[in-house]
Amino acid sequence: AGSPWFLTLFGRDALWAAQMMLPVTVDLAHHTLRVLARRQGQRHDDATEEAPGKILHEVRHGGLVERSDLPARYYGSIDATPLWVVLLSEAWRWGLPDDDVVALLPACERALEWMARDGDPDGDGFLEYAGAGTGLANQGWKDSFDAIPFANGALATAPIALCEVQGYAHAAAVRGAELLDHFGRPGGDRWREWAAVLRRRFRERFWIEDAAGAYPALALDGHKRRVDAVASNMGHLPGTGIVDDAETARIAARLAAPEMASGWGLRTLSAASPRFNPLSYHGGSVWPHDTVIAATNLAMAGHGDAAMRLVGGLVEAAPSFRDRLPELFGGDQRVDGLPPLPY
């Protein structure tokens, strides 16, 4: 996805890739977990956004680093840390040997502590980011400056608590508690209670309703207002435990509707949004990995029709890209006889 510009280690990207490879091998997950644990945050550093227990966003190298214009390690990611814990749990379930898991448990405990402390700076129970002046303005997977809009098109201001990150955090707390219990380490009850509180607060604060029904807001902004744009982020919530069956059904219906399902995959932003642009990086384009995450979650929750509506479009788009799907492509509505639009 952009060699040589992005020929480097990204925390979030490496974690998702390793998780998607688990049916083939646990080795990639094991090495990814170890590599990131070795670079886990140790101290507070405003310039790099490092904090104890935090998993990095990016390793940088080249002229900008050599001239000290950019730090060699940058930690501006709100989601890599809970995703690291989730991957450790998933790798264990797929057969990572107990000895390898035990060696990584101290890093797991530090990651969980980061969620409850530095990941939640105002103590409201939600993971949120503000970003340093020299870092990324948005620090979820949609990290472009205009990725988090309201339904009226206005951009949300930081600190921002993304909906999908709360799902990752809930899954990390529950999965982390399971690991701690299994390997005889303390803390399991604490993290299960933390997850239960998060789930209750999420239901109270994030769910919103429009003419099409209820759905989870994209985020909470710096004033704790619901960022009400309809976006693909909600597709990451099923399977994390933070939404129940009825709520998952509402998410499935929303993502399979024409404003989100382009016919070639899942749009990052609703076509009804005033900010929708089919060739915007995160504002209407289709990202295959995003579509696959949502489709997998929906299929595992029993919403096979909605899942196939999304992932089936990807399969049919692939021949237009010589069966090597790119990082993203255009989110225009599918028209018979016309191929998907390259980004």
mmCIF file of C-alpha atoms in Angstrom:
data_model
loop_
_atom_site.group_PDB
_atom_site.id
_atom_site.type_symbol
_atom_site.label_atom_id
_atom_site.label_comp_id
_atom_site.label_asym_id
_atom_site.label_seq_id
_atom_site.Cartn_x
_atom_site.Cartn_y
_atom_site.Cartn_z
ATOM 1 C CA ALA A 1 0.000 0.000 0.000
ATOM 2 C CA GLY A 2 2.407 2.660 -1.128
ATOM 3 C CA SER A 3 5.952 1.223 -1.138
ATOM 4 C CA PRO A 4 8.393 2.826 -0.554
ATOM 5 C CA TRP A 5 6.546 5.582 1.346
ATOM 6 C CA PHE A 6 4.955 3.165 3.792
ATOM 7 C CA LEU A 7 7.615 0.457 3.783
ATOM 8 C CA THR A 8 7.796 0.473 7.571
ATOM 9 C CA LEU A 9 6.140 -0.888 10.697
ATOM 10 C CA PHE A 10 2.655 0.382 11.536
ATOM 11 C CA GLY A 11 1.102 -0.916 14.750
ATOM 12 C CA ARG A 12 -2.551 -0.994 13.719
ATOM 13 C CA ASP A 13 -1.919 -2.275 10.189
ATOM 14 C CA ALA A 14 0.410 -5.041 11.342
ATOM 15 C CA LEU A 15 -2.104 -6.164 13.978
ATOM 16 C CA TRP A 16 -5.017 -6.350 11.540
ATOM 17 C CA ALA A 17 -2.922 -8.178 8.932
ATOM 18 C CA ALA A 18 -1.751 -10.716 11.513
ATOM 19 C CA GLN A 19 -5.294 -11.279 12.759
ATOM 20 C CA MET A 20 -6.579 -11.874 9.230
ATOM 21 C CA MET A 21 -3.796 -14.445 8.701
ATOM 22 C CA LEU A 22 -4.633 -16.508 11.809
ATOM 23 C CA PRO A 23 -6.539 -19.212 9.877
ATOM 24 C CA VAL A 24 -3.308 -19.784 7.929
ATOM 25 C CA THR A 25 -0.633 -19.333 10.608
ATOM 26 C CA VAL A 26 -0.159 -18.016 14.148
ATOM 27 C CA ASP A 27 3.518 -17.269 13.446
ATOM 28 C CA LEU A 28 2.857 -13.853 11.931
ATOM 29 C CA ALA A 29 0.741 -12.904 14.958
ATOM 30 C CA HIS A 30 3.421 -14.132 17.364
ATOM 31 C CA HIS A 31 6.193 -12.154 15.712
ATOM 32 C CA THR A 32 3.981 -9.063 15.352
ATOM 33 C CA LEU A 33 3.066 -9.164 19.039
ATOM 34 C CA ARG A 34 6.720 -9.532 20.053
ATOM 35 C CA VAL A 35 7.988 -6.785 17.749
ATOM 36 C CA LEU A 36 5.379 -4.329 19.013
ATOM 37 C CA ALA A 37 5.831 -5.345 22.669
ATOM 38 C CA ARG A 38 9.560 -4.582 22.389
ATOM 39 C CA ARG A 39 8.621 -1.056 21.307
ATOM 40 C CA GLN A 40 5.798 -0.600 23.820
ATOM 41 C CA GLY A 41 5.748 2.829 25.444
ATOM 42 C CA GLN A 42 7.805 3.255 28.600
ATOM 43 C CA ARG A 43 7.481 6.936 29.491
ATOM 44 C CA HIS A 44 5.519 10.088 28.784
ATOM 45 C CA ASP A 45 6.766 12.100 25.820
ATOM 46 C CA ASP A 46 4.530 14.823 24.394
ATOM 47 C CA ALA A 47 6.537 15.095 21.178
ATOM 48 C CA THR A 48 6.111 11.435 20.199
ATOM 49 C CA GLU A 49 2.846 10.888 22.162
ATOM 50 C CA GLU A 50 4.492 7.939 23.899
ATOM 51 C CA ALA A 51 2.957 6.764 27.195
ATOM 52 C CA PRO A 52 3.595 3.731 29.417
ATOM 53 C CA GLY A 53 1.978 0.622 27.939
ATOM 54 C CA LYS A 54 1.004 2.254 24.638
ATOM 55 C CA ILE A 55 1.573 0.440 21.338
ATOM 56 C CA LEU A 56 3.232 2.573 18.696
ATOM 57 C CA HIS A 57 1.646 3.886 15.539
ATOM 58 C CA GLU A 58 4.649 4.022 13.234
ATOM 59 C CA VAL A 59 8.385 3.477 12.961
ATOM 60 C CA ARG A 60 9.954 6.184 10.810
ATOM 61 C CA HIS A 61 13.275 6.405 9.012
ATOM 62 C CA GLY A 62 14.998 8.382 6.287
ATOM 63 C CA GLY A 63 16.002 11.991 5.828
ATOM 64 C CA LEU A 64 13.244 13.558 7.923
ATOM 65 C CA VAL A 65 14.268 11.433 10.916
ATOM 66 C CA GLU A 66 17.988 11.988 10.333
ATOM 67 C CA ARG A 67 17.399 15.769 10.339
ATOM 68 C CA SER A 68 15.261 15.405 13.500
ATOM 69 C CA ASP A 69 12.186 16.761 11.691
ATOM 70 C CA LEU A 70 10.260 13.621 12.719
ATOM 71 C CA PRO A 71 10.753 11.226 15.651
ATOM 72 C CA ALA A 72 11.946 7.710 14.810
ATOM 73 C CA ARG A 73 9.013 6.258 16.755
ATOM 74 C CA TYR A 74 5.577 7.845 16.833
ATOM 75 C CA TYR A 75 2.808 6.673 19.151
ATOM 76 C CA GLY A 76 -0.194 8.654 17.849
ATOM 77 C CA SER A 77 -2.657 5.743 17.644
ATOM 78 C CA ILE A 78 -5.725 5.390 19.849
ATOM 79 C CA ASP A 79 -6.556 1.850 18.731
ATOM 80 C CA ALA A 80 -3.281 -0.084 18.353
ATOM 81 C CA THR A 81 -3.068 -0.786 22.095
ATOM 82 C CA PRO A 82 -6.447 -2.527 22.571
ATOM 83 C CA LEU A 83 -5.987 -4.285 19.216
ATOM 84 C CA TRP A 84 -2.685 -5.703 20.492
ATOM 85 C CA VAL A 85 -4.489 -7.311 23.443
ATOM 86 C CA VAL A 86 -7.219 -8.674 21.168
ATOM 87 C CA LEU A 87 -4.629 -10.204 18.837
ATOM 88 C CA LEU A 88 -2.845 -11.879 21.750
ATOM 89 C CA SER A 89 -6.128 -13.482 22.804
ATOM 90 C CA GLU A 90 -7.012 -14.504 19.257
ATOM 91 C CA ALA A 91 -3.562 -15.999 18.651
ATOM 92 C CA TRP A 92 -3.887 -18.020 21.868
ATOM 93 C CA ARG A 93 -7.289 -19.321 20.746
ATOM 94 C CA TRP A 94 -5.794 -20.284 17.380
ATOM 95 C CA GLY A 95 -3.001 -22.273 19.032
ATOM 96 C CA LEU A 96 -0.172 -19.974 20.109
ATOM 97 C CA PRO A 97 1.711 -22.085 22.712
ATOM 98 C CA ASP A 98 1.129 -21.205 26.362
ATOM 99 C CA ASP A 99 4.798 -20.419 26.962
ATOM 100 C CA ASP A 100 4.720 -17.793 24.209
ATOM 101 C CA VAL A 101 1.553 -16.273 25.642
ATOM 102 C CA VAL A 102 2.987 -16.161 29.176
ATOM 103 C CA ALA A 103 6.044 -14.284 27.910
ATOM 104 C CA LEU A 104 3.749 -11.574 26.534
ATOM 105 C CA LEU A 105 1.426 -11.225 29.530
ATOM 106 C CA PRO A 106 3.432 -8.393 31.178
ATOM 107 C CA ALA A 107 2.997 -6.362 27.986
ATOM 108 C CA CYS A 108 -0.708 -7.263 28.020
ATOM 109 C CA GLU A 109 -1.078 -5.973 31.573
ATOM 110 C CA ARG A 110 0.697 -2.731 30.673
ATOM 111 C CA ALA A 111 -1.552 -2.277 27.640
ATOM 112 C CA LEU A 112 -4.676 -2.731 29.749
ATOM 113 C CA GLU A 113 -3.397 -0.192 32.271
ATOM 114 C CA TRP A 114 -2.832 2.319 29.469
ATOM 115 C CA MET A 115 -6.506 2.015 28.471
ATOM 116 C CA ALA A 116 -7.701 2.939 31.960
ATOM 117 C CA ARG A 117 -5.145 5.716 32.502
ATOM 118 C CA ASP A 118 -3.538 7.625 29.639
ATOM 119 C CA GLY A 119 -6.053 6.311 27.104
ATOM 120 C CA ASP A 120 -8.826 8.018 29.091
ATOM 121 C CA PRO A 121 -7.283 11.344 30.134
ATOM 122 C CA ASP A 122 -10.505 12.936 31.433
ATOM 123 C CA GLY A 123 -11.701 9.821 33.253
ATOM 124 C CA ASP A 124 -15.105 9.610 31.583
ATOM 125 C CA GLY A 125 -14.623 5.920 30.788
ATOM 126 C CA PHE A 126 -14.004 6.306 27.039
ATOM 127 C CA LEU A 127 -10.736 6.047 25.123
ATOM 128 C CA GLU A 128 -10.080 9.334 23.356
ATOM 129 C CA TYR A 129 -7.331 11.276 21.615
ATOM 130 C CA ALA A 130 -6.463 14.934 21.236
ATOM 131 C CA GLY A 131 -3.192 14.738 19.303
ATOM 132 C CA ALA A 132 -0.083 16.824 19.719
ATOM 133 C CA GLY A 133 0.419 19.822 17.478
ATOM 134 C CA THR A 134 2.986 18.019 15.326
ATOM 135 C CA GLY A 135 1.139 14.671 15.172
ATOM 136 C CA LEU A 136 -1.951 13.298 13.512
ATOM 137 C CA ALA A 137 -5.162 15.242 14.075
ATOM 138 C CA ASN A 138 -7.166 11.991 13.948
ATOM 139 C CA GLN A 139 -5.716 8.827 15.432
ATOM 140 C CA GLY A 140 -8.091 6.008 14.533
ATOM 141 C CA TRP A 141 -7.742 4.086 11.298
ATOM 142 C CA LYS A 142 -9.401 7.014 9.528
ATOM 143 C CA ASP A 143 -6.578 9.419 10.272
ATOM 144 C CA SER A 144 -7.062 12.156 7.683
ATOM 145 C CA PHE A 145 -7.938 15.626 8.992
ATOM 146 C CA ASP A 146 -11.539 15.556 7.710
ATOM 147 C CA ALA A 147 -12.389 11.948 8.615
ATOM 148 C CA ILE A 148 -14.706 12.647 11.571
ATOM 149 C CA PRO A 149 -17.648 14.877 10.489
ATOM 150 C CA PHE A 150 -21.106 15.557 11.863
ATOM 151 C CA ALA A 151 -24.144 14.765 9.715
ATOM 152 C CA ASN A 152 -24.278 18.441 8.660
ATOM 153 C CA GLY A 153 -20.687 18.280 7.399
ATOM 154 C CA ALA A 154 -19.003 20.191 10.241
ATOM 155 C CA LEU A 155 -15.810 18.578 11.510
ATOM 156 C CA ALA A 156 -15.576 17.268 15.065
ATOM 157 C CA THR A 157 -13.046 18.885 17.362
ATOM 158 C CA ALA A 158 -10.798 17.040 19.795
ATOM 159 C CA PRO A 159 -10.663 15.295 22.172
ATOM 160 C CA ILE A 160 -12.479 12.634 20.132
ATOM 161 C CA ALA A 161 -13.775 9.270 21.351
ATOM 162 C CA LEU A 162 -14.389 7.005 18.338
ATOM 163 C CA CYS A 163 -17.171 4.434 18.495
ATOM 164 C CA GLU A 164 -15.139 1.499 17.178
ATOM 165 C CA VAL A 165 -12.303 2.161 19.623
ATOM 166 C CA GLN A 166 -14.714 1.683 22.520
ATOM 167 C CA GLY A 167 -15.589 -1.695 21.017
ATOM 168 C CA TYR A 168 -11.921 -2.638 20.738
ATOM 169 C CA ALA A 169 -11.375 -1.557 24.355
ATOM 170 C CA HIS A 170 -14.320 -3.625 25.563
ATOM 171 C CA ALA A 171 -13.046 -6.689 23.711
ATOM 172 C CA ALA A 172 -9.515 -6.128 25.033
ATOM 173 C CA ALA A 173 -10.718 -5.905 28.643
ATOM 174 C CA VAL A 174 -12.852 -9.057 28.388
ATOM 175 C CA ARG A 175 -10.223 -11.010 26.459
ATOM 176 C CA GLY A 176 -7.449 -9.750 28.717
ATOM 177 C CA ALA A 177 -9.390 -10.852 31.805
ATOM 178 C CA GLU A 178 -9.772 -14.306 30.285
ATOM 179 C CA LEU A 179 -6.015 -14.566 29.722
ATOM 180 C CA LEU A 180 -5.198 -13.371 33.232
ATOM 181 C CA ASP A 181 -7.597 -15.895 34.760
ATOM 182 C CA HIS A 182 -6.333 -18.777 32.647
ATOM 183 C CA PHE A 183 -2.696 -18.158 33.488
ATOM 184 C CA GLY A 184 -3.295 -17.523 37.192
ATOM 185 C CA ARG A 185 -2.567 -13.796 37.213
ATOM 186 C CA PRO A 186 -4.610 -11.229 39.180
ATOM 187 C CA GLY A 187 -6.846 -8.575 37.674
ATOM 188 C CA GLY A 188 -9.480 -10.527 35.774
ATOM 189 C CA ASP A 189 -12.420 -9.317 37.869
ATOM 190 C CA ARG A 190 -11.238 -5.725 37.619
ATOM 191 C CA TRP A 191 -11.161 -5.762 33.833
ATOM 192 C CA ARG A 192 -14.515 -7.509 33.501
ATOM 193 C CA GLU A 193 -16.076 -4.818 35.689
ATOM 194 C CA TRP A 194 -14.294 -2.110 33.668
ATOM 195 C CA ALA A 195 -15.757 -3.625 30.468
ATOM 196 C CA ALA A 196 -19.266 -3.802 31.957
ATOM 197 C CA VAL A 197 -19.144 -0.115 32.895
ATOM 198 C CA LEU A 198 -17.863 0.797 29.426
ATOM 199 C CA ARG A 199 -20.651 -1.194 27.761
ATOM 200 C CA ARG A 200 -23.315 0.560 29.846
ATOM 201 C CA ARG A 201 -21.870 4.016 29.223
ATOM 202 C CA PHE A 202 -21.522 3.328 25.516
ATOM 203 C CA ARG A 203 -25.206 2.413 25.249
ATOM 204 C CA GLU A 204 -26.181 5.570 27.142
ATOM 205 C CA ARG A 205 -23.936 8.029 25.333
ATOM 206 C CA PHE A 206 -23.319 6.800 21.778
ATOM 207 C CA TRP A 207 -26.650 5.574 20.452
ATOM 208 C CA ILE A 208 -28.609 8.120 18.447
ATOM 209 C CA GLU A 209 -31.627 8.069 16.146
ATOM 210 C CA ASP A 210 -32.591 9.587 12.811
ATOM 211 C CA ALA A 211 -35.422 8.991 10.348
ATOM 212 C CA ALA A 212 -33.998 5.571 9.429
ATOM 213 C CA GLY A 213 -33.783 4.401 13.057
ATOM 214 C CA ALA A 214 -31.218 4.025 15.810
ATOM 215 C CA TYR A 215 -27.471 3.696 15.191
ATOM 216 C CA PRO A 216 -24.218 4.326 17.075
ATOM 217 C CA ALA A 217 -22.729 7.763 16.608
ATOM 218 C CA LEU A 218 -19.395 7.941 14.846
ATOM 219 C CA ALA A 219 -17.788 9.522 17.914
ATOM 220 C CA LEU A 220 -18.123 11.910 20.823
ATOM 221 C CA ASP A 221 -16.392 15.240 20.294
ATOM 222 C CA GLY A 222 -14.526 17.440 22.740
ATOM 223 C CA HIS A 223 -17.808 18.760 24.151
ATOM 224 C CA LYS A 224 -19.159 15.192 24.525
ATOM 225 C CA ARG A 225 -21.622 15.777 21.683
ATOM 226 C CA ARG A 226 -22.576 12.809 19.519
ATOM 227 C CA VAL A 227 -20.888 13.058 16.129
ATOM 228 C CA ASP A 228 -23.896 11.875 14.167
ATOM 229 C CA ALA A 229 -22.485 11.097 10.712
ATOM 230 C CA VAL A 230 -23.372 7.655 9.374
ATOM 231 C CA ALA A 231 -20.040 5.960 8.669
ATOM 232 C CA SER A 232 -18.488 2.526 8.322
ATOM 233 C CA ASN A 233 -16.898 2.645 11.790
ATOM 234 C CA MET A 234 -19.988 1.045 13.324
ATOM 235 C CA GLY A 235 -19.206 -2.117 11.336
ATOM 236 C CA HIS A 236 -16.283 -2.773 13.690
ATOM 237 C CA LEU A 237 -18.570 -3.052 16.745
ATOM 238 C CA PRO A 238 -20.317 -6.440 16.304
ATOM 239 C CA GLY A 239 -18.238 -9.181 17.858
ATOM 240 C CA THR A 240 -16.595 -6.899 20.407
ATOM 241 C CA GLY A 241 -19.336 -7.496 22.981
ATOM 242 C CA ILE A 242 -20.241 -3.827 23.298
ATOM 243 C CA VAL A 243 -23.445 -4.191 21.245
ATOM 244 C CA ASP A 244 -26.189 -6.789 21.745
ATOM 245 C CA ASP A 245 -28.062 -8.820 19.130
ATOM 246 C CA ALA A 246 -30.764 -6.221 18.539
ATOM 247 C CA GLU A 247 -28.205 -3.446 18.187
ATOM 248 C CA THR A 248 -26.156 -5.569 15.790
ATOM 249 C CA ALA A 249 -29.258 -6.058 13.647
ATOM 250 C CA ARG A 250 -29.679 -2.271 13.415
ATOM 251 C CA ILE A 251 -26.040 -1.895 12.401
ATOM 252 C CA ALA A 252 -26.414 -4.622 9.758
ATOM 253 C CA ALA A 253 -29.456 -2.911 8.252
ATOM 254 C CA ARG A 254 -27.714 0.462 8.177
ATOM 255 C CA LEU A 255 -24.530 -0.840 6.521
ATOM 256 C CA ALA A 256 -26.409 -2.877 3.910
ATOM 257 C CA ALA A 257 -28.562 0.112 2.886
ATOM 258 C CA PRO A 258 -27.785 1.790 -0.470
ATOM 259 C CA GLU A 259 -26.276 4.893 1.136
ATOM 260 C CA MET A 260 -23.483 2.740 2.633
ATOM 261 C CA ALA A 261 -23.269 -0.303 0.319
ATOM 262 C CA SER A 262 -21.953 0.944 -3.022
ATOM 263 C CA GLY A 263 -22.344 -2.375 -4.818
ATOM 264 C CA TRP A 264 -18.548 -2.753 -4.812
ATOM 265 C CA GLY A 265 -18.145 -2.747 -1.034
ATOM 266 C CA LEU A 266 -18.746 -0.621 2.057
ATOM 267 C CA ARG A 267 -18.404 3.150 1.803
ATOM 268 C CA THR A 268 -16.423 4.843 4.543
ATOM 269 C CA LEU A 269 -19.075 7.579 4.753
ATOM 270 C CA SER A 270 -22.753 7.675 3.826
ATOM 271 C CA ALA A 271 -23.551 8.915 0.336
ATOM 272 C CA ALA A 272 -26.173 11.137 2.005
ATOM 273 C CA SER A 273 -23.519 13.142 3.857
ATOM 274 C CA PRO A 274 -22.730 16.633 2.524
ATOM 275 C CA ARG A 275 -19.063 15.645 2.862
ATOM 276 C CA PHE A 276 -19.455 12.501 0.754
ATOM 277 C CA ASN A 277 -16.901 12.254 -2.031
ATOM 278 C CA PRO A 278 -16.343 8.848 -3.669
ATOM 279 C CA LEU A 279 -12.647 9.651 -4.075
ATOM 280 C CA SER A 280 -12.094 11.141 -0.640
ATOM 281 C CA TYR A 281 -9.507 9.173 1.336
ATOM 282 C CA HIS A 282 -11.888 8.448 4.225
ATOM 283 C CA GLY A 283 -15.018 10.334 3.194
ATOM 284 C CA GLY A 284 -16.826 7.997 0.818
ATOM 285 C CA SER A 285 -14.246 5.676 -0.735
ATOM 286 C CA VAL A 286 -14.293 1.880 -0.269
ATOM 287 C CA TRP A 287 -11.475 0.274 1.739
ATOM 288 C CA PRO A 288 -11.333 -3.514 1.279
ATOM 289 C CA HIS A 289 -10.012 -4.180 4.789
ATOM 290 C CA ASP A 290 -12.795 -2.076 6.320
ATOM 291 C CA THR A 291 -15.413 -3.903 4.259
ATOM 292 C CA VAL A 292 -13.993 -7.283 5.260
ATOM 293 C CA ILE A 293 -13.979 -6.442 8.977
ATOM 294 C CA ALA A 294 -17.614 -5.356 8.860
ATOM 295 C CA ALA A 295 -18.690 -8.315 6.722
ATOM 296 C CA THR A 296 -16.880 -10.816 8.948
ATOM 297 C CA ASN A 297 -18.457 -9.366 12.078
ATOM 298 C CA LEU A 298 -21.937 -9.384 10.555
ATOM 299 C CA ALA A 299 -21.594 -12.926 9.203
ATOM 300 C CA MET A 300 -20.454 -14.259 12.578
ATOM 301 C CA ALA A 301 -23.442 -12.530 14.210
ATOM 302 C CA GLY A 302 -25.848 -14.288 11.852
ATOM 303 C CA HIS A 303 -26.385 -11.502 9.302
ATOM 304 C CA GLY A 304 -25.146 -13.399 6.279
ATOM 305 C CA ASP A 305 -27.225 -11.515 3.731
ATOM 306 C CA ALA A 306 -25.848 -8.141 4.808
ATOM 307 C CA ALA A 307 -22.310 -9.564 4.915
ATOM 308 C CA MET A 308 -22.582 -10.968 1.393
ATOM 309 C CA ARG A 309 -23.973 -7.690 0.096
ATOM 310 C CA LEU A 310 -20.725 -6.065 1.215
ATOM 311 C CA VAL A 311 -18.039 -8.667 0.600
ATOM 312 C CA GLY A 312 -19.652 -9.971 -2.584
ATOM 313 C CA GLY A 313 -19.042 -6.577 -4.145
ATOM 314 C CA LEU A 314 -15.346 -6.815 -3.299
ATOM 315 C CA VAL A 315 -15.062 -10.214 -4.961
ATOM 316 C CA GLU A 316 -16.696 -8.851 -8.091
ATOM 317 C CA ALA A 317 -14.511 -5.738 -8.044
ATOM 318 C CA ALA A 318 -11.271 -7.731 -7.825
ATOM 319 C CA PRO A 319 -10.911 -8.618 -11.536
ATOM 320 C CA SER A 320 -10.833 -4.902 -12.356
ATOM 321 C CA PHE A 321 -7.658 -4.693 -10.264
ATOM 322 C CA ARG A 322 -6.072 -7.889 -11.662
ATOM 323 C CA ASP A 323 -7.284 -9.685 -8.530
ATOM 324 C CA ARG A 324 -5.047 -7.594 -6.261
ATOM 325 C CA LEU A 325 -7.392 -5.294 -4.387
ATOM 326 C CA PRO A 326 -5.785 -1.899 -3.686
ATOM 327 C CA GLU A 327 -5.732 -0.032 -0.387
ATOM 328 C CA LEU A 328 -8.924 1.778 -1.446
ATOM 329 C CA PHE A 329 -10.973 2.618 -4.514
ATOM 330 C CA GLY A 330 -13.870 4.869 -5.468
ATOM 331 C CA GLY A 331 -17.170 4.697 -3.622
ATOM 332 C CA ASP A 332 -19.480 5.623 -6.499
ATOM 333 C CA GLN A 333 -22.661 3.631 -6.924
ATOM 334 C CA ARG A 334 -22.137 0.499 -8.999
ATOM 335 C CA VAL A 335 -23.483 0.751 -12.537
ATOM 336 C CA ASP A 336 -23.836 -2.254 -14.820
ATOM 337 C CA GLY A 337 -21.141 -2.314 -17.461
ATOM 338 C CA LEU A 338 -18.770 0.073 -15.670
ATOM 339 C CA PRO A 339 -15.803 -1.001 -13.515
ATOM 340 C CA PRO A 340 -15.042 0.336 -10.027
ATOM 341 C CA LEU A 341 -13.196 3.632 -10.024
ATOM 342 C CA PRO A 342 -9.473 3.497 -9.146
ATOM 343 C CA TYR A 343 -8.310 5.906 -6.436
#
